[in-house]
Coordinates of C-alpha atoms and ligand atoms in Angstrom, one line a residue:
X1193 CA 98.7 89.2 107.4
X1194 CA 98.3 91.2 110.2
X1195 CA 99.2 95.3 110.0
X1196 CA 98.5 95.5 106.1
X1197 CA 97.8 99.1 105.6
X1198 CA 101.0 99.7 108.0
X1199 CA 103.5 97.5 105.6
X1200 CA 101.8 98.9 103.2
X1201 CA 102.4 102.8 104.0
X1202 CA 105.9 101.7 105.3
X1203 CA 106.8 99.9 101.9
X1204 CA 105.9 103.1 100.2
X1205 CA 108.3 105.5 102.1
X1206 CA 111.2 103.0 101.6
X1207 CA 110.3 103.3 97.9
X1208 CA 110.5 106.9 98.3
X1209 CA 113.9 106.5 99.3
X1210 CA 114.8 103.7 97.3
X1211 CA 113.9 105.4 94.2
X1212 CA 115.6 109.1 95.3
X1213 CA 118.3 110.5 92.9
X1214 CA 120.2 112.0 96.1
X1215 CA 120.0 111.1 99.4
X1216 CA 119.7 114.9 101.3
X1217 CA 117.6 116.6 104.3
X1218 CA 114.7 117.2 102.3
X1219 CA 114.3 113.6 101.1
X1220 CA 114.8 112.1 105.1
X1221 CA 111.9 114.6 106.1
X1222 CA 109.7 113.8 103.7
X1223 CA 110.4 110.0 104.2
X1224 CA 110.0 110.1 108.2
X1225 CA 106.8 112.4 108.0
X1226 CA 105.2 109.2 105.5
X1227 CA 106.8 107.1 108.6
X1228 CA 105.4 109.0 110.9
X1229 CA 101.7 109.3 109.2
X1230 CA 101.7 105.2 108.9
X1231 CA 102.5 104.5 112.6
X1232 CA 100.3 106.8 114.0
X1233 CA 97.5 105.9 111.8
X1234 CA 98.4 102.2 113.4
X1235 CA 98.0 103.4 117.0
X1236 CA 101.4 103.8 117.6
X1237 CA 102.3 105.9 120.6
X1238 CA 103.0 109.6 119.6
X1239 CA 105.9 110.0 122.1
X1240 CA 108.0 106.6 120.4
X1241 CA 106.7 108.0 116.7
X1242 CA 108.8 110.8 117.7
X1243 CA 111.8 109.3 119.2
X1244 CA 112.1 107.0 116.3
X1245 CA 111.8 109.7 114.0
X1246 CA 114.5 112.1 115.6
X1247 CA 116.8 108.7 115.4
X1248 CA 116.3 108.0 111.9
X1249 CA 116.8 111.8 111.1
X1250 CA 119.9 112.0 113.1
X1251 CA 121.5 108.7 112.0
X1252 CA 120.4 109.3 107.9
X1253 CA 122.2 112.5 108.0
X1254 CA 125.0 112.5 110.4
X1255 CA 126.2 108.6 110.3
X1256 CA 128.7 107.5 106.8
X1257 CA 127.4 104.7 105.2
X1258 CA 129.5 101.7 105.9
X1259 CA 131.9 100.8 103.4
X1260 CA 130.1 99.5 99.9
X1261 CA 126.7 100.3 101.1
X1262 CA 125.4 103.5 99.1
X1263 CA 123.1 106.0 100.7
X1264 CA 119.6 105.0 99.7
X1265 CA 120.5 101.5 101.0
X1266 CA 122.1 103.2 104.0
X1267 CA 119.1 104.8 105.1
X1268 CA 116.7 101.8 104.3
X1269 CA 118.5 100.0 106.6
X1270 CA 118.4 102.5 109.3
X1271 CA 114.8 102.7 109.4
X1272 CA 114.4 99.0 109.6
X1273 CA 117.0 98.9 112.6
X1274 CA 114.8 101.8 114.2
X1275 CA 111.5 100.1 113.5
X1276 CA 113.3 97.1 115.6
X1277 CA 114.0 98.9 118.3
X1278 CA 110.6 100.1 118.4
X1279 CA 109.1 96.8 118.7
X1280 CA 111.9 95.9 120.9
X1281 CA 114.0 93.0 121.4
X1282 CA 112.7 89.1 121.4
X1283 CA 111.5 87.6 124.7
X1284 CA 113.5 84.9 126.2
X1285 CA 111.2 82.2 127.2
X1286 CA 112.9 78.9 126.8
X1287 CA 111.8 75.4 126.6
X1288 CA 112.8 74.5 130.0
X1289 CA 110.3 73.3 132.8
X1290 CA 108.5 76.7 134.2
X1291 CA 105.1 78.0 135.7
X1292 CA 103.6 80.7 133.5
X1293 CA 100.8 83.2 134.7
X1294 CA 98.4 84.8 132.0
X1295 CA 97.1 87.8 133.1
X1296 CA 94.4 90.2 130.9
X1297 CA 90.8 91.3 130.7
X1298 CA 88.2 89.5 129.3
X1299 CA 88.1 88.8 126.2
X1300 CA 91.9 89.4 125.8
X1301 CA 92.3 85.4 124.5
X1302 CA 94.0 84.4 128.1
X1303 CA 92.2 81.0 127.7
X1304 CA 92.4 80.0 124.0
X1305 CA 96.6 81.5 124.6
X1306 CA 96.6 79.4 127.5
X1307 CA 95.8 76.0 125.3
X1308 CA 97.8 77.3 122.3
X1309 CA 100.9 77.8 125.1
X1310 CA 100.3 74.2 126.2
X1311 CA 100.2 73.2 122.5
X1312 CA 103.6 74.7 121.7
X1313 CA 105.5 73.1 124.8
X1314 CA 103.8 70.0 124.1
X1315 CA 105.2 69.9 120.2
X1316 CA 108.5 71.0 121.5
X1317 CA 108.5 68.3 124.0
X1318 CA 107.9 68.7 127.2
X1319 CA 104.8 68.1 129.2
X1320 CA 102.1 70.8 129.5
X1321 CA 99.3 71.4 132.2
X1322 CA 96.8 74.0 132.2
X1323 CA 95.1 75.5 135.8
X1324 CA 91.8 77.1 135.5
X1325 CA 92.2 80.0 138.2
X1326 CA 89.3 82.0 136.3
X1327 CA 86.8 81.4 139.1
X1328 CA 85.0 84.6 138.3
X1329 CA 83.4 83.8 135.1
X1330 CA 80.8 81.5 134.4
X1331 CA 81.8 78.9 131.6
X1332 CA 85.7 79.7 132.1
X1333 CA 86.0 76.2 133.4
X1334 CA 84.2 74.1 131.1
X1335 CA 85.8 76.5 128.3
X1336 CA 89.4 75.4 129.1
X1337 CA 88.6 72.0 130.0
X1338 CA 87.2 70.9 126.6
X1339 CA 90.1 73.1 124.5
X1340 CA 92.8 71.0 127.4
X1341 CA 90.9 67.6 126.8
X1342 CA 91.2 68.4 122.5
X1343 CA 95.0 68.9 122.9
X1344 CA 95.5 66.0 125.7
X1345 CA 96.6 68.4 127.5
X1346 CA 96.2 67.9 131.5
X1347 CA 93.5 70.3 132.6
X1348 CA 92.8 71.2 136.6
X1349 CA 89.9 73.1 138.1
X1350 CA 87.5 72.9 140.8
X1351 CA 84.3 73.9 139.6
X1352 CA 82.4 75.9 142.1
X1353 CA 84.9 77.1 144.4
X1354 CA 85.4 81.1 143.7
X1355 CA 88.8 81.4 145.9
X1356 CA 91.1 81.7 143.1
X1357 CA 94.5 81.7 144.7
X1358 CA 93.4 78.8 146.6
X1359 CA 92.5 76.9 142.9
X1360 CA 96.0 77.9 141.6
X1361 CA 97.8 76.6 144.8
X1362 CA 95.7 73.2 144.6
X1363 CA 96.2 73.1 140.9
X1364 CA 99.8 73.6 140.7
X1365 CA 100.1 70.9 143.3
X1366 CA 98.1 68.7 141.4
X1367 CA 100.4 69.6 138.0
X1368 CA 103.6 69.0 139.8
X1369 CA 105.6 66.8 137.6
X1370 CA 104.5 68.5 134.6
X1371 CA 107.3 70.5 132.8
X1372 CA 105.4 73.8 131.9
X1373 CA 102.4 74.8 134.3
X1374 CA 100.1 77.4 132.6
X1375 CA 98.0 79.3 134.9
X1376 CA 94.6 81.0 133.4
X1377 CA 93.7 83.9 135.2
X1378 CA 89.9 85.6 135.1
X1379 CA 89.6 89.3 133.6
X1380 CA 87.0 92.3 133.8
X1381 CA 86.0 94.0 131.5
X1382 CA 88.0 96.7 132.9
X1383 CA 90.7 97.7 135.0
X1384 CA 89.2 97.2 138.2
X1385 CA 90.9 97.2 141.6
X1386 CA 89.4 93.7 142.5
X1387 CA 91.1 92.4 139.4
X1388 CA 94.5 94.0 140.4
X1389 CA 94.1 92.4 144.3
X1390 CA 93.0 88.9 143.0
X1391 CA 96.4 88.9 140.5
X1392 CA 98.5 90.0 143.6
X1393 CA 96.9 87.5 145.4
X1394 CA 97.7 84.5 142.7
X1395 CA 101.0 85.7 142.0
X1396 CA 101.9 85.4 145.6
X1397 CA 101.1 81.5 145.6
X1398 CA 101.8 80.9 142.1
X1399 CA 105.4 82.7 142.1
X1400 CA 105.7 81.7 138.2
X1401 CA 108.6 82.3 136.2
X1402 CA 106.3 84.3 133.5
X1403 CA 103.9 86.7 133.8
X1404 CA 102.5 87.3 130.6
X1405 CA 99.9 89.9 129.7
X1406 CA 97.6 89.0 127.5
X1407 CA 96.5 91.7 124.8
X1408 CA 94.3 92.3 121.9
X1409 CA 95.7 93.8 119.2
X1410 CA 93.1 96.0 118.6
X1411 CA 93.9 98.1 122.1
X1412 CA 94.3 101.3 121.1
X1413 CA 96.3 104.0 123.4
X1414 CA 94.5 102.4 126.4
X1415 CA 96.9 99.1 126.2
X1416 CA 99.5 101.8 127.9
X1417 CA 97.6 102.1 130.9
X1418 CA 96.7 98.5 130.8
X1419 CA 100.2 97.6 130.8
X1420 CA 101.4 100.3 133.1
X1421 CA 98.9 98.7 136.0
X1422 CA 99.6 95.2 135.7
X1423 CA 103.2 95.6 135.3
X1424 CA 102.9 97.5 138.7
X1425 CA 100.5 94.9 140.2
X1426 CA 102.7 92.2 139.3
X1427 CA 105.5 92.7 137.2
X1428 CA 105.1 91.3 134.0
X1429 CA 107.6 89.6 132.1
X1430 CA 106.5 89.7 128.6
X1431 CA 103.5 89.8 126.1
X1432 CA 101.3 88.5 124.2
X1433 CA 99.6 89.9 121.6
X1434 CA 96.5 88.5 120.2
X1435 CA 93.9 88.4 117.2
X1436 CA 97.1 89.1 115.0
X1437 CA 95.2 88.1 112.2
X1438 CA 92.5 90.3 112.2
X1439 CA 92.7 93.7 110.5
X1440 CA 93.8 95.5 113.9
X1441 CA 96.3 98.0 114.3
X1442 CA 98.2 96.7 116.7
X1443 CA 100.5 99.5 117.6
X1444 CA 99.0 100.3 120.6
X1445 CA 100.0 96.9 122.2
X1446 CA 103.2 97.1 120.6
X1447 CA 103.7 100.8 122.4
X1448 CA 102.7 99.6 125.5
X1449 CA 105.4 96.8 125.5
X1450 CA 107.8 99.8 124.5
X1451 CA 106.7 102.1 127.4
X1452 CA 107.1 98.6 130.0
X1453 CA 110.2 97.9 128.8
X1454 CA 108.9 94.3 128.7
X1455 CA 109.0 92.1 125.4
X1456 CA 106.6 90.2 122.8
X1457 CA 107.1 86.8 123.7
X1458 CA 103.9 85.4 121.0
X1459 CA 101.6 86.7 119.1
X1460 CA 98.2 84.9 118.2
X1461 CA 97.3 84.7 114.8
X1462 CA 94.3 83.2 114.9
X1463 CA 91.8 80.9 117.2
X1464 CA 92.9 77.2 116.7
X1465 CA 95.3 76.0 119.1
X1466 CA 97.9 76.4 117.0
X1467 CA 97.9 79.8 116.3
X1468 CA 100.1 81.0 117.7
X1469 CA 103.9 82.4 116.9
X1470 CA 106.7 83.3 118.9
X1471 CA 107.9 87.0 118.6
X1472 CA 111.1 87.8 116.7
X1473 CA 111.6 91.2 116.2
X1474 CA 113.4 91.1 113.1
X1475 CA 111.2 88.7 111.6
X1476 CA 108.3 90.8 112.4
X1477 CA 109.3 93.5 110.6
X1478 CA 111.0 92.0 107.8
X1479 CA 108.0 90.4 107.4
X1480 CA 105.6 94.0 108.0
X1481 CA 107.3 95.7 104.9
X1482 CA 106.8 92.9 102.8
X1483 CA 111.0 92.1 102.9
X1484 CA 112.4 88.8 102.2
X1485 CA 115.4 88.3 104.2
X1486 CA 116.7 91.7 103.8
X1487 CA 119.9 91.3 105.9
X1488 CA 121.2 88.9 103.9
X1489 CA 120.4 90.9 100.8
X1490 CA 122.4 94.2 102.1
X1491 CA 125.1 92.2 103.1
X1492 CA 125.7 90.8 99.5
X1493 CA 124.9 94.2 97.9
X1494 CA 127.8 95.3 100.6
X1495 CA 129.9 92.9 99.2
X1496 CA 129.4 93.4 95.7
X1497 CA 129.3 96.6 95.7
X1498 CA 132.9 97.0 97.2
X1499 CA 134.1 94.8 94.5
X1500 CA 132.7 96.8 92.1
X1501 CA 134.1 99.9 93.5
X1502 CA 137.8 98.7 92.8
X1503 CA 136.9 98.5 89.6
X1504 CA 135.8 101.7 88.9
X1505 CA 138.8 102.9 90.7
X1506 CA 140.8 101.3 87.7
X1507 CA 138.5 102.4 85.0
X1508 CA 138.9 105.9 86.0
X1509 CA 142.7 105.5 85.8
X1510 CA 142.4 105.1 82.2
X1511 CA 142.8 101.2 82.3
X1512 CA 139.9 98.8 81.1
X1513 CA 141.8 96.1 80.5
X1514 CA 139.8 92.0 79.4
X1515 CA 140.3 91.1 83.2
X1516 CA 138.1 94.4 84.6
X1517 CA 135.6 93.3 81.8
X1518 CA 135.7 89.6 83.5
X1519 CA 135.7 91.0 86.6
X1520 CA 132.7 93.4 86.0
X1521 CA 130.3 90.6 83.8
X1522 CA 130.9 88.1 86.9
X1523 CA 130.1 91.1 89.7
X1524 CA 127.5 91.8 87.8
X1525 CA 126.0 88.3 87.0
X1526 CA 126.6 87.3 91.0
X1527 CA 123.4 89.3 91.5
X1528 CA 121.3 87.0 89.4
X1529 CA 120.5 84.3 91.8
X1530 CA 119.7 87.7 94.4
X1531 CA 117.0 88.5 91.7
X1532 CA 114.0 87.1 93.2
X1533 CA 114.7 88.9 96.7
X1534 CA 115.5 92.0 94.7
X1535 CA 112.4 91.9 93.5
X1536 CA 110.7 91.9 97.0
X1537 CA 112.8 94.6 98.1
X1538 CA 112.2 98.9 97.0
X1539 CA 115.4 98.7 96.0
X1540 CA 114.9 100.0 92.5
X1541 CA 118.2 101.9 93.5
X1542 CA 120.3 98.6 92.7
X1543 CA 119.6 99.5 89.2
X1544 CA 119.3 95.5 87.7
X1545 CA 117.1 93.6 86.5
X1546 CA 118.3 90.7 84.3
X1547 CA 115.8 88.3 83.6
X1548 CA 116.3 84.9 83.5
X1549 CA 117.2 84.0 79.4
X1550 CA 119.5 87.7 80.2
X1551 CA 121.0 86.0 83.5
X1552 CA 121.7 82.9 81.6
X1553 CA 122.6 83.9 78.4
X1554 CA 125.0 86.5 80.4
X1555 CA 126.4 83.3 82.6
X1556 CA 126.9 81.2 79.6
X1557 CA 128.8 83.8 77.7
X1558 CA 130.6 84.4 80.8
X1559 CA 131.6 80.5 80.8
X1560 CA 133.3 81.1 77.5
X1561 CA 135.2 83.9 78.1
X1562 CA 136.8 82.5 80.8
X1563 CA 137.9 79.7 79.0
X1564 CA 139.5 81.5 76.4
X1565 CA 140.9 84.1 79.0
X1566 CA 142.6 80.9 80.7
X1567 CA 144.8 80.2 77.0
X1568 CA 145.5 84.2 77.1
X1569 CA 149.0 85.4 78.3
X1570 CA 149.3 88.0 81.3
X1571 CA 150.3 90.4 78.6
X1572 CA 147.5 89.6 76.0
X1573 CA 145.3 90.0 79.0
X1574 CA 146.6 93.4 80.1
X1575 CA 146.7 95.0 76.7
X1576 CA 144.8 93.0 74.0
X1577 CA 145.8 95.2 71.6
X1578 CA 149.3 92.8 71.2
X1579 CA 146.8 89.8 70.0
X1580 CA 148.0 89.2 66.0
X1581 CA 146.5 86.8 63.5
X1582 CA 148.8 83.9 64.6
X1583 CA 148.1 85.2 68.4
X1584 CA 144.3 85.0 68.0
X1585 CA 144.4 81.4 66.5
X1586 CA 146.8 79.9 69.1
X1587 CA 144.3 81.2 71.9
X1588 CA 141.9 79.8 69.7
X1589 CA 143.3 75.9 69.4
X1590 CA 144.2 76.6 73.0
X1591 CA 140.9 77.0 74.6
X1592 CA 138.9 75.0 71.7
X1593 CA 136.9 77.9 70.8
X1594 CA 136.1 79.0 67.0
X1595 CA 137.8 82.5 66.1
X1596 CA 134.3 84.2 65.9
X1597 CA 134.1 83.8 70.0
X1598 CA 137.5 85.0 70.4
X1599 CA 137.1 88.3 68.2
X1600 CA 133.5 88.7 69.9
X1601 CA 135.3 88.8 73.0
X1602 CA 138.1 91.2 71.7
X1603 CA 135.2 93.1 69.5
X1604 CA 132.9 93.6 73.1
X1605 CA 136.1 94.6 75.3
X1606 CA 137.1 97.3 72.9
X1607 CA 133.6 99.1 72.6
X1608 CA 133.3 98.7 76.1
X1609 CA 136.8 100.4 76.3
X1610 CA 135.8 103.5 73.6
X1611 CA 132.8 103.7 75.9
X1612 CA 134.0 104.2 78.9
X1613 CA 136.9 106.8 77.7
X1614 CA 133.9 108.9 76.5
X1615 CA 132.5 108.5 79.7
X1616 CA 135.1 109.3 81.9
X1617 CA 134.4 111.9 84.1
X1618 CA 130.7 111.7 84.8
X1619 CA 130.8 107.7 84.6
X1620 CA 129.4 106.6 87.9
X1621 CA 128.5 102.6 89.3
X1622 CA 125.0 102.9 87.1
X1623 CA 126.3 103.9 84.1
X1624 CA 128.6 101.4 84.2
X1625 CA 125.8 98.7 85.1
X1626 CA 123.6 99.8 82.4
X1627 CA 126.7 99.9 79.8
X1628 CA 127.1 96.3 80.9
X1629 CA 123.8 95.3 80.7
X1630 CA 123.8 96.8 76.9
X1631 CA 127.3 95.0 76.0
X1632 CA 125.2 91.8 77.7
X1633 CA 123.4 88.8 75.6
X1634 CA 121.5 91.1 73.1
X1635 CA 124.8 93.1 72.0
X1636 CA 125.4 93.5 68.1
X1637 CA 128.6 92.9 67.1
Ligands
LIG2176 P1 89.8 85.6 127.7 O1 88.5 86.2 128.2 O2 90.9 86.5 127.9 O3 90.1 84.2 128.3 O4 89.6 85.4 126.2 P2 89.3 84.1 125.3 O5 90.4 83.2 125.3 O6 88.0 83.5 125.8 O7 89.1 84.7 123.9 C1 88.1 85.6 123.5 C2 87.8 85.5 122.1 O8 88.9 85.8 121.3 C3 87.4 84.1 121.7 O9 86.4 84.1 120.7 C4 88.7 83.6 121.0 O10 88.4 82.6 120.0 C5 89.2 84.8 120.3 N1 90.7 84.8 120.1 C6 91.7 84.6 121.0 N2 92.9 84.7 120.4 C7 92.7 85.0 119.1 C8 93.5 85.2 118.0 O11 94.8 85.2 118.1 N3 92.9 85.4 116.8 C9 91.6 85.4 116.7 N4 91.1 85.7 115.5 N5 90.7 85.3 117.7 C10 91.3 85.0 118.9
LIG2177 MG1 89.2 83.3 129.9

C-alpha cells in the first residue's frame, strides 16, 4: 500500500514506546523526534510536524491515562488521535443527487477520477453523468468518452467548441435528470492565471455542490500553493488524492488539505475505474501503521485491565483466595481470542502471548475448575485450607470430577498463594501475568 516507508518509520516509534520500561520525558522526545523524522521524510509540512509534535508532547506528559489504560498504551493512543487530526476529519459527500466540479492540473487524474466517481455512484445506485468541459486539451474528449461508454456511464461533450463554461452549461442541461453530474475540468501544467479565470468562469454556471481538487500524491510542498489558489479561485470543498498506489509520499497533499481546512473525500489507488476509495481518517491511519482495528483493541485491554486491577488490589491485601485465581485465569484467558490483533499491534507491553494449544489447554482447564468451584461452599472457596478428606470427595462426587483434578486445583492455588506472598511488595500486573502463564497448561504438579 501506499505510504510504506511512512507506516513503516511510524510502526517503529510506537514500538519504541510500546516496548519502554517507563513511560518519562526522555522516552516522548525520542519517540516524537522518530515521528517527526518519518513525516518529514514523507513531505509532510514542517509547520503541522511541529504542531503535532508539541500536542503529543504536551498530552503524553501532562494528560492521566484514563482509568485501566497504562502509560505505553496511553501514549500509543495519543499519537494515533494526533496523526488523525493531522489528516483531518472525513469528507461528507453523501449519496444524494448533486453536481460535482473536478478541478486540477494536468495530469492530476481529473478524468480517470471523473469515471471512477461515476462508477462509485453508479454501484451505490443512483444515476451518474460525466461533462467533458476540458476543451483545452486535445484528446480530453475522446479520453472520457471511451472510459464513460466502458462504464455505461452517460458522457456529454461537444467536440470542437473551446468555450468551456458554455460546454458545462449545455452539458448539465443535457444531464438533467441524472442524479450525480460530474464535471471534468482541463488543467495546465501549471498554475496559470487563464486556468484560475476559466474555473471562475465554470463555477459560475455550474454552481455544483462539490468542488473537488484533484491531486497527485506525489506533490510535494507545492500542493500548498496549489491548494491555497484554487481554494481562493473557487472554494473547494474537498480532495482527492490520486496515484495512492504508487510509492509517493503523499504528505504534501495531505498538508495541503490540513492548511485548507478542507477534507479527503477519495483517494485513488490505482487506474481502473474502480480504484478508487473513500477517505476515512481513522481507517487511513489504522491502516498506515499496519494496525488492525486498534480501537477496539484498547478498549478491551481498558476493560481487562480494570478488572485485573481489582484483583491485585486484593492480592496485595494478603488474600488470594480459589475465586481471585478463577478470576485471574478467566481475565487472563479473555485475551486469547484478541491474540491475532495483538499480534498486529507494537504492543509488546501487554506482556502475553499464549498460543493456541496454551489458550486452549488454559480454557479447557479453566472449564474444569469452574465446575468443581460450582460444588465448593462460600467458605471452602474463601479459605481452601477447611477442605478435609471427606470435604474433598464430596466436591468430588458433586461436580463428577476424579480427586486428582480437585487436588490439582487445590495443589495450583496454593503455590500460586506461597508465590505471591513472596512477591508482595514488588509484585506488579506483569509479574502476576507471567506467574499465571507459568501456573498455566505446562505446570508440574
Ligand atoms: P488529468 O489530466 O488530470 O485529467 O489526468 P488523467 O485522468 O488523464 O490521468 C493522468 C494519468 O494518471 C493517467 O495515465 C492515469 O491513468 C493516471 N492515474 C490517475 N489516477 C491514478 C491513480 O489513482 N493511480 C494510478 N496508478 N494512476 C492514476
Ligand atoms: Mg483530463
Amino acid at each position: 500500500m501506499a505510504l510504506d516507508n511512512l507506516g513503516g518509520s511510524l510502526r517503529n516509534a510506537l514500538r519504541r514506546i510500546a516496548s519502554a520500561t517507563k513511560v518519562d520525558k526522555p522516552l516522548v522526545d525520542e519517540a516524537v523526534r522518530e515521528i517527526q523524522r518519518a513525516l518529514l521524510q514523507a513531505d509532510v509540512n514542517v509547520k503541522l510536524v511541529m504542531t503535532l509534535s508539541n500536542r503529543i508532547k504536551e498530552r503524553a506528559l501532562d494528560e492521566k491515562p484514563p482509568a485501566g489504560m497504562n502509560p505505553r498504551e496511553h501514549v500509543i493512543n495519543i499519537v494515533y488521535q494526533e496523526l488523525i487530526n493531522l489528516v483531518g476529519k472525513s469528507s461528507d459527500i453523501s449519496l444524494k443527487k448533486q453536481t460535482i466540479m473536478l478541478v486540477g492540473l494536468q495530469g492530476s487524474g481529473k478524468t480517470t477520477t471523473a469515471a471512477k466517481l461515476a462508477t462509485f455512484f453508479q454501484r451505490k445506485g443512483l444515476r451518474s453523468a460525466v461533462i467533458c468541459a476540458d476543451t483545452f486539451r486535445a484528446g480530453a474528449y475522446d479520453q472520457l468518452k471511451a472510459l464513460c461508454e466502458k462504464q455505461g456511464v452517460f458522457f456529454y461533450g461537444e467536440k470542437g467548441n473551446p468555450d468551456a463554461p458554455a460546454v458545462a452549461r449545455n452539458g448539465l442541461e443535457a444531464a438533467r435528470k441524472y442524479d450525480v453530474r460530474i464535471v471534468d475540468t482541463a488543467g495546465r501544467h501549471a498554475l496559470e492565471s487563464n486556468l484560475i479565470q476559466e474555473m471562475k468562469d465554470i463555477h459560475s454556471v455550474a454552481n455544483a455542490d462539490h468542488k473537488l481538487l484533484v491531486m497527485d500524491a506525489a506533490l510535494g510542498q507545492q500542493a500548498s500553493e496549489q491548494a491555497k489558489a484554487f481554494n481562493k479561485a473557487i472554494s473547494i470543498t474537498g480532495v482527492i488524492i490520486t496515484k495512492m498506489d504508487g510509492t509517493a509520499k503523499g504528505g504534501g497533499a495531505l498538508s495541503a488539505v490540513a492548511e485548507t481546512k478542507t477534507s479527503v473525500a477519495f483517494i485513488g489507488v490505482g487506474e481502473t475505474p474502480n480504484d478508487l476509495e473513500r477517505f476515512e481518517a481513522d481507517r487511513f491511519i489504522s491502516r498506515l501503521l499496519g494496525m488492525g482495528d486498534i480501537k477496539t483493541l484498547i478498549e478491551r485491554a481498558q476493560e481487562i485491565q480494570a478488572e485485573q486491577e481489582v484483583d491485585v488490589e486484593s492480592l496485595m491485601r494478603g488474600k488470594f483466595t480459589l475465586k481471585d485465581m478463577y478470576t485471574q485465569m478467566e481475565a487472563m484467558n479473555k485475551l486469547g481470542p484478541l491474540k491475532q490483533i495483538m499480534q498486529m499491534l507494537p504492543m509488546g507491553g501487554l506482556g502475553l502471548e499464549l498460543s493456541d494449544k496454551e489458550y486452549q489447554a488454559t480454557k479447557d482447564r479453566l472449564d474444569k475448575y469452574r465446575v468443581i468451584m460450582d460444588s465448593m461452599t462460600e467458605a471452602e472457596l474463601e479459605d481452601p485450607k477447611i477442605i478435609t478428606a471427606s470435604r474433598m470427595k464430596r466436591i468430588s462426587t458433586g461436580s463428577g470430577t476424579p480427586p486428582e483434578v480437585v487436588r490439582e486445583l487445590l495443589k495450583a492455588h496454593q503455590a500460586m498463594q506461597k508465590a505471591i506472598k513472596g512477591m508482595r511488595g514488588g509484585m506488579g500486573k506483569m509479574n502476576m501475568k507471567r506467574l499465571m502463564k507459568k501456573m498455566g497448561p505446562g505446570m508440574k504438579m
